[in-house]
Amino acid sequence: MNIITLANLKGGVAKTTTAINLSIQLREKRKRVLCMDLDLNNNLTDFFLRGVREEELDERNIYHALLEQKKSRLVCMRPDFRGLKYYRRQYL
């Protein structure tokens, strides 16, 4: 398993754009991809899960998986991009 992390405290350096394009390209090569949006702006979430109701997003996020120890399959979401799995962060 390979892990790719995109992180930078400065805004506007193409973290989200890179994450979107990289994850889609890896899926096209039939790789398994899990995206985790831990950014306060939730831009990656806005791109991949724009059609999901806010209530569902609030109930299924990384907070519940980590602190409430819910099974990851219960909080992991599958966007319309075939084969992608996705975790959304929770505002605290």
mmCIF file of N, CA and C in Angstrom:
data_model
loop_
_atom_site.group_PDB
_atom_site.id
_atom_site.type_symbol
_atom_site.label_atom_id
_atom_site.label_comp_id
_atom_site.label_asym_id
_atom_site.label_seq_id
_atom_site.Cartn_x
_atom_site.Cartn_y
_atom_site.Cartn_z
ATOM 1 N N MET A 1 0.845 -1.167 0.000
ATOM 2 C CA MET A 1 0.000 0.000 0.000
ATOM 3 C C MET A 1 0.895 1.235 0.000
ATOM 4 N N ASN A 2 0.608 2.157 -0.883
ATOM 5 C CA ASN A 2 1.313 3.434 -0.936
ATOM 6 C C ASN A 2 0.416 4.521 -0.370
ATOM 7 N N ILE A 3 1.012 5.455 0.348
ATOM 8 C CA ILE A 3 0.275 6.585 0.905
ATOM 9 C C ILE A 3 0.875 7.862 0.350
ATOM 10 N N ILE A 4 0.019 8.716 -0.185
ATOM 11 C CA ILE A 4 0.448 10.016 -0.701
ATOM 12 C C ILE A 4 -0.252 11.078 0.136
ATOM 13 N N THR A 5 0.518 11.961 0.734
ATOM 14 C CA THR A 5 -0.034 13.033 1.554
ATOM 15 C C THR A 5 0.288 14.369 0.911
ATOM 16 N N LEU A 6 -0.716 15.220 0.813
ATOM 17 C CA LEU A 6 -0.524 16.573 0.302
ATOM 18 C C LEU A 6 -0.802 17.530 1.450
ATOM 19 N N ALA A 7 0.208 18.257 1.879
ATOM 20 C CA ALA A 7 0.041 19.151 3.018
ATOM 21 C C ALA A 7 0.906 20.389 2.845
ATOM 22 N N ASN A 8 0.366 21.519 3.232
ATOM 23 C CA ASN A 8 1.086 22.779 3.228
ATOM 24 C C ASN A 8 0.225 23.768 3.997
ATOM 25 N N LEU A 9 0.801 24.523 4.907
ATOM 26 C CA LEU A 9 0.023 25.489 5.677
ATOM 27 C C LEU A 9 -0.404 26.693 4.846
ATOM 28 N N LYS A 10 0.333 26.976 3.804
ATOM 29 C CA LYS A 10 0.008 28.122 2.960
ATOM 30 C C LYS A 10 -1.156 27.774 2.044
ATOM 31 N N GLY A 11 -2.045 28.700 1.874
ATOM 32 C CA GLY A 11 -3.164 28.501 0.953
ATOM 33 C C GLY A 11 -2.765 28.858 -0.464
ATOM 34 N N GLY A 12 -3.532 28.363 -1.417
ATOM 35 C CA GLY A 12 -3.321 28.727 -2.812
ATOM 36 C C GLY A 12 -2.133 28.075 -3.478
ATOM 37 N N VAL A 13 -1.715 26.914 -2.985
ATOM 38 C CA VAL A 13 -0.560 26.232 -3.582
ATOM 39 C C VAL A 13 -0.970 24.973 -4.347
ATOM 40 N N ALA A 14 -2.247 24.840 -4.654
ATOM 41 C CA ALA A 14 -2.805 23.763 -5.488
ATOM 42 C C ALA A 14 -2.887 22.404 -4.794
ATOM 43 N N LYS A 15 -3.058 22.395 -3.476
ATOM 44 C CA LYS A 15 -3.224 21.117 -2.769
ATOM 45 C C LYS A 15 -4.488 20.396 -3.232
ATOM 46 N N THR A 16 -5.602 21.102 -3.237
ATOM 47 C CA THR A 16 -6.874 20.490 -3.622
ATOM 48 C C THR A 16 -6.869 20.077 -5.080
ATOM 49 N N THR A 17 -6.401 20.948 -5.941
ATOM 50 C CA THR A 17 -6.344 20.633 -7.371
ATOM 51 C C THR A 17 -5.482 19.408 -7.617
ATOM 52 N N THR A 18 -4.351 19.338 -6.950
ATOM 53 C CA THR A 18 -3.461 18.186 -7.099
ATOM 54 C C THR A 18 -4.126 16.919 -6.573
ATOM 55 N N ALA A 19 -4.782 17.008 -5.420
ATOM 56 C CA ALA A 19 -5.455 15.841 -4.841
ATOM 57 C C ALA A 19 -6.560 15.325 -5.759
ATOM 58 N N ILE A 20 -7.341 16.220 -6.326
ATOM 59 C CA ILE A 20 -8.421 15.826 -7.235
ATOM 60 C C ILE A 20 -7.854 15.125 -8.458
ATOM 61 N N ASN A 21 -6.924 15.780 -9.122
ATOM 62 C CA ASN A 21 -6.370 15.217 -10.357
ATOM 63 C C ASN A 21 -5.606 13.921 -10.113
ATOM 64 N N LEU A 22 -4.844 13.863 -9.047
ATOM 65 C CA LEU A 22 -4.081 12.661 -8.730
ATOM 66 C C LEU A 22 -5.005 11.480 -8.429
ATOM 67 N N SER A 23 -6.037 11.716 -7.641
ATOM 68 C CA SER A 23 -6.948 10.624 -7.293
ATOM 69 C C SER A 23 -7.712 10.115 -8.512
ATOM 70 N N ILE A 24 -8.141 11.000 -9.380
ATOM 71 C CA ILE A 24 -8.851 10.573 -10.590
ATOM 72 C C ILE A 24 -7.917 9.809 -11.521
ATOM 73 N N GLN A 25 -6.704 10.293 -11.687
ATOM 74 C CA GLN A 25 -5.747 9.598 -12.559
ATOM 75 C C GLN A 25 -5.388 8.215 -12.015
ATOM 76 N N LEU A 26 -5.220 8.104 -10.719
ATOM 77 C CA LEU A 26 -4.915 6.802 -10.123
ATOM 78 C C LEU A 26 -6.080 5.832 -10.302
ATOM 79 N N ARG A 27 -7.314 6.323 -10.191
ATOM 80 C CA ARG A 27 -8.483 5.460 -10.416
ATOM 81 C C ARG A 27 -8.538 4.993 -11.866
ATOM 82 N N GLU A 28 -8.183 5.864 -12.785
ATOM 83 C CA GLU A 28 -8.180 5.468 -14.195
ATOM 84 C C GLU A 28 -7.148 4.378 -14.461
ATOM 85 N N LYS A 29 -6.131 4.301 -13.615
ATOM 86 C CA LYS A 29 -5.125 3.238 -13.727
ATOM 87 C C LYS A 29 -5.505 2.036 -12.855
ATOM 88 N N ARG A 30 -6.753 2.015 -12.408
ATOM 89 C CA ARG A 30 -7.316 0.916 -11.616
ATOM 90 C C ARG A 30 -6.652 0.741 -10.246
ATOM 91 N N LYS A 31 -6.157 1.813 -9.678
ATOM 92 C CA LYS A 31 -5.598 1.783 -8.324
ATOM 93 C C LYS A 31 -6.720 2.065 -7.329
ATOM 94 N N ARG A 32 -6.591 1.510 -6.140
ATOM 95 C CA ARG A 32 -7.552 1.813 -5.081
ATOM 96 C C ARG A 32 -7.179 3.153 -4.468
ATOM 97 N N VAL A 33 -8.166 4.011 -4.288
ATOM 98 C CA VAL A 33 -7.908 5.369 -3.810
ATOM 99 C C VAL A 33 -8.840 5.688 -2.645
ATOM 100 N N LEU A 34 -8.270 6.246 -1.598
ATOM 101 C CA LEU A 34 -9.035 6.764 -0.473
ATOM 102 C C LEU A 34 -8.613 8.208 -0.278
ATOM 103 N N CYS A 35 -9.561 9.131 -0.358
ATOM 104 C CA CYS A 35 -9.275 10.552 -0.116
ATOM 105 C C CYS A 35 -9.795 10.920 1.267
ATOM 106 N N MET A 36 -8.989 11.676 2.003
ATOM 107 C CA MET A 36 -9.402 12.174 3.313
ATOM 108 C C MET A 36 -9.225 13.683 3.308
ATOM 109 N N ASP A 37 -10.314 14.405 3.446
ATOM 110 C CA ASP A 37 -10.269 15.864 3.456
ATOM 111 C C ASP A 37 -10.188 16.334 4.899
ATOM 112 N N LEU A 38 -9.004 16.754 5.319
ATOM 113 C CA LEU A 38 -8.815 17.250 6.682
ATOM 114 C C LEU A 38 -8.612 18.759 6.706
ATOM 115 N N ASP A 39 -8.806 19.398 5.582
ATOM 116 C CA ASP A 39 -8.644 20.842 5.456
ATOM 117 C C ASP A 39 -9.870 21.558 6.030
ATOM 118 N N LEU A 40 -9.654 22.658 6.715
ATOM 119 C CA LEU A 40 -10.762 23.417 7.302
ATOM 120 C C LEU A 40 -11.721 23.970 6.253
ATOM 121 N N ASN A 41 -11.239 24.195 5.044
ATOM 122 C CA ASN A 41 -12.089 24.766 3.995
ATOM 123 C C ASN A 41 -12.991 23.742 3.328
ATOM 124 N N ASN A 42 -12.701 22.470 3.463
ATOM 125 C CA ASN A 42 -13.503 21.392 2.868
ATOM 126 C C ASN A 42 -13.639 21.492 1.354
ATOM 127 N N ASN A 43 -12.653 22.037 0.675
ATOM 128 C CA ASN A 43 -12.751 22.180 -0.776
ATOM 129 C C ASN A 43 -12.775 20.838 -1.496
ATOM 130 N N LEU A 44 -12.036 19.870 -1.009
ATOM 131 C CA LEU A 44 -12.048 18.544 -1.623
ATOM 132 C C LEU A 44 -13.422 17.896 -1.446
ATOM 133 N N THR A 45 -14.009 18.076 -0.273
ATOM 134 C CA THR A 45 -15.364 17.583 -0.023
ATOM 135 C C THR A 45 -16.348 18.253 -0.964
ATOM 136 N N ASP A 46 -16.228 19.561 -1.121
ATOM 137 C CA ASP A 46 -17.131 20.288 -2.017
ATOM 138 C C ASP A 46 -17.053 19.755 -3.440
ATOM 139 N N PHE A 47 -15.880 19.363 -3.878
ATOM 140 C CA PHE A 47 -15.732 18.846 -5.238
ATOM 141 C C PHE A 47 -16.324 17.448 -5.369
ATOM 142 N N PHE A 48 -15.923 16.528 -4.501
ATOM 143 C CA PHE A 48 -16.316 15.134 -4.656
ATOM 144 C C PHE A 48 -17.731 14.833 -4.161
ATOM 145 N N LEU A 49 -18.208 15.567 -3.176
ATOM 146 C CA LEU A 49 -19.500 15.239 -2.564
ATOM 147 C C LEU A 49 -20.498 16.381 -2.659
ATOM 148 N N ARG A 50 -20.469 17.135 -3.726
ATOM 149 C CA ARG A 50 -21.320 18.324 -3.818
ATOM 150 C C ARG A 50 -22.809 18.015 -3.834
ATOM 151 N N GLY A 51 -23.225 16.812 -4.186
ATOM 152 C CA GLY A 51 -24.645 16.493 -4.231
ATOM 153 C C GLY A 51 -25.182 15.839 -2.972
ATOM 154 N N VAL A 52 -24.345 15.665 -1.964
ATOM 155 C CA VAL A 52 -24.754 14.969 -0.737
ATOM 156 C C VAL A 52 -25.359 15.968 0.246
ATOM 157 N N ARG A 53 -26.457 15.562 0.900
ATOM 158 C CA ARG A 53 -27.118 16.433 1.876
ATOM 159 C C ARG A 53 -26.182 16.740 3.048
ATOM 160 N N GLU A 54 -26.265 17.945 3.566
ATOM 161 C CA GLU A 54 -25.415 18.384 4.680
ATOM 162 C C GLU A 54 -25.618 17.506 5.921
ATOM 163 N N GLU A 55 -26.853 17.065 6.155
ATOM 164 C CA GLU A 55 -27.133 16.211 7.315
ATOM 165 C C GLU A 55 -26.358 14.896 7.224
ATOM 166 N N GLU A 56 -26.305 14.323 6.022
ATOM 167 C CA GLU A 56 -25.568 13.072 5.846
ATOM 168 C C GLU A 56 -24.069 13.294 6.031
ATOM 169 N N LEU A 57 -23.574 14.424 5.530
ATOM 170 C CA LEU A 57 -22.155 14.742 5.708
ATOM 171 C C LEU A 57 -21.816 14.892 7.187
ATOM 172 N N ASP A 58 -22.728 15.490 7.957
ATOM 173 C CA ASP A 58 -22.485 15.686 9.386
ATOM 174 C C ASP A 58 -22.463 14.371 10.156
ATOM 175 N N GLU A 59 -23.211 13.380 9.692
ATOM 176 C CA GLU A 59 -23.282 12.097 10.390
ATOM 177 C C GLU A 59 -22.199 11.123 9.958
ATOM 178 N N ARG A 60 -21.630 11.327 8.775
ATOM 179 C CA ARG A 60 -20.648 10.378 8.239
ATOM 180 C C ARG A 60 -19.355 11.126 7.943
ATOM 181 N N ASN A 61 -18.467 11.174 8.925
ATOM 182 C CA ASN A 61 -17.208 11.886 8.740
ATOM 183 C C ASN A 61 -16.115 11.248 9.594
ATOM 184 N N ILE A 62 -14.911 11.739 9.442
ATOM 185 C CA ILE A 62 -13.738 11.156 10.097
ATOM 186 C C ILE A 62 -13.832 11.232 11.626
ATOM 187 N N TYR A 63 -14.510 12.244 12.136
ATOM 188 C CA TYR A 63 -14.704 12.391 13.580
ATOM 189 C C TYR A 63 -15.365 11.142 14.165
ATOM 190 N N HIS A 64 -16.428 10.691 13.516
ATOM 191 C CA HIS A 64 -17.159 9.524 14.013
ATOM 192 C C HIS A 64 -16.318 8.251 13.917
ATOM 193 N N ALA A 65 -15.497 8.158 12.911
ATOM 194 C CA ALA A 65 -14.653 6.967 12.760
ATOM 195 C C ALA A 65 -13.578 6.918 13.840
ATOM 196 N N LEU A 66 -12.994 8.061 14.170
ATOM 197 C CA LEU A 66 -11.881 8.087 15.116
ATOM 198 C C LEU A 66 -12.324 8.148 16.576
ATOM 199 N N LEU A 67 -13.181 9.092 16.918
ATOM 200 C CA LEU A 67 -13.524 9.301 18.322
ATOM 201 C C LEU A 67 -14.678 8.438 18.805
ATOM 202 N N GLU A 68 -15.614 8.137 17.932
ATOM 203 C CA GLU A 68 -16.734 7.299 18.345
ATOM 204 C C GLU A 68 -16.515 5.851 17.936
ATOM 205 N N GLN A 69 -15.398 5.585 17.314
ATOM 206 C CA GLN A 69 -14.988 4.243 16.900
ATOM 207 C C GLN A 69 -16.048 3.529 16.064
ATOM 208 N N LYS A 70 -16.688 4.292 15.176
ATOM 209 C CA LYS A 70 -17.608 3.661 14.228
ATOM 210 C C LYS A 70 -16.788 2.963 13.159
ATOM 211 N N LYS A 71 -17.330 1.924 12.601
ATOM 212 C CA LYS A 71 -16.636 1.207 11.537
ATOM 213 C C LYS A 71 -16.441 2.134 10.346
ATOM 214 N N SER A 72 -15.267 2.046 9.742
ATOM 215 C CA SER A 72 -14.945 2.956 8.645
ATOM 216 C C SER A 72 -15.930 2.838 7.491
ATOM 217 N N ARG A 73 -16.474 1.664 7.252
ATOM 218 C CA ARG A 73 -17.415 1.512 6.137
ATOM 219 C C ARG A 73 -18.709 2.286 6.385
ATOM 220 N N LEU A 74 -18.992 2.632 7.648
ATOM 221 C CA LEU A 74 -20.197 3.392 7.954
ATOM 222 C C LEU A 74 -20.021 4.886 7.735
ATOM 223 N N VAL A 75 -18.799 5.360 7.759
ATOM 224 C CA VAL A 75 -18.573 6.795 7.572
ATOM 225 C C VAL A 75 -17.914 7.115 6.233
ATOM 226 N N CYS A 76 -17.363 6.113 5.596
ATOM 227 C CA CYS A 76 -16.714 6.314 4.305
ATOM 228 C C CYS A 76 -17.786 6.518 3.238
ATOM 229 N N MET A 77 -17.595 7.499 2.379
ATOM 230 C CA MET A 77 -18.570 7.794 1.336
ATOM 231 C C MET A 77 -17.966 7.496 -0.027
ATOM 232 N N ARG A 78 -18.814 7.162 -0.959
ATOM 233 C CA ARG A 78 -18.369 6.876 -2.325
ATOM 234 C C ARG A 78 -18.942 7.937 -3.255
ATOM 235 N N PRO A 79 -18.096 8.837 -3.730
ATOM 236 C CA PRO A 79 -18.576 9.852 -4.670
ATOM 237 C C PRO A 79 -18.884 9.230 -6.028
ATOM 238 N N ASP A 80 -19.354 10.033 -6.944
ATOM 239 C CA ASP A 80 -19.731 9.551 -8.274
ATOM 240 C C ASP A 80 -18.544 9.137 -9.130
ATOM 241 N N PHE A 81 -17.341 9.230 -8.602
ATOM 242 C CA PHE A 81 -16.155 8.798 -9.333
ATOM 243 C C PHE A 81 -15.925 7.336 -8.992
ATOM 244 N N ARG A 82 -16.141 6.470 -9.929
ATOM 245 C CA ARG A 82 -16.121 5.026 -9.687
ATOM 246 C C ARG A 82 -14.824 4.585 -8.999
ATOM 247 N N GLY A 83 -14.984 3.885 -7.889
ATOM 248 C CA GLY A 83 -13.846 3.299 -7.205
ATOM 249 C C GLY A 83 -13.223 4.162 -6.129
ATOM 250 N N LEU A 84 -13.596 5.431 -6.052
ATOM 251 C CA LEU A 84 -13.038 6.296 -5.018
ATOM 252 C C LEU A 84 -13.782 6.095 -3.703
ATOM 253 N N LYS A 85 -13.053 6.163 -2.616
ATOM 254 C CA LYS A 85 -13.655 6.206 -1.286
ATOM 255 C C LYS A 85 -13.250 7.532 -0.670
ATOM 256 N N TYR A 86 -14.071 8.018 0.255
ATOM 257 C CA TYR A 86 -13.857 9.375 0.707
ATOM 258 C C TYR A 86 -14.233 9.536 2.173
ATOM 259 N N TYR A 87 -13.392 10.240 2.922
ATOM 260 C CA TYR A 87 -13.698 10.634 4.290
ATOM 261 C C TYR A 87 -13.743 12.151 4.356
ATOM 262 N N ARG A 88 -14.718 12.659 5.066
ATOM 263 C CA ARG A 88 -14.829 14.101 5.267
ATOM 264 C C ARG A 88 -14.473 14.408 6.717
ATOM 265 N N ARG A 89 -13.837 15.550 6.925
ATOM 266 C CA ARG A 89 -13.514 15.966 8.285
ATOM 267 C C ARG A 89 -14.762 16.533 8.944
ATOM 268 N N GLN A 90 -14.724 16.708 10.244
ATOM 269 C CA GLN A 90 -15.840 17.266 10.998
ATOM 270 C C GLN A 90 -15.377 18.550 11.647
ATOM 271 N N TYR A 91 -16.211 19.582 11.581
ATOM 272 C CA TYR A 91 -15.895 20.811 12.302
ATOM 273 C C TYR A 91 -16.007 20.548 13.794
ATOM 274 N N LEU A 92 -15.038 21.009 14.550
ATOM 275 C CA LEU A 92 -15.082 20.822 16.009
ATOM 276 C C LEU A 92 -15.291 22.146 16.683
#
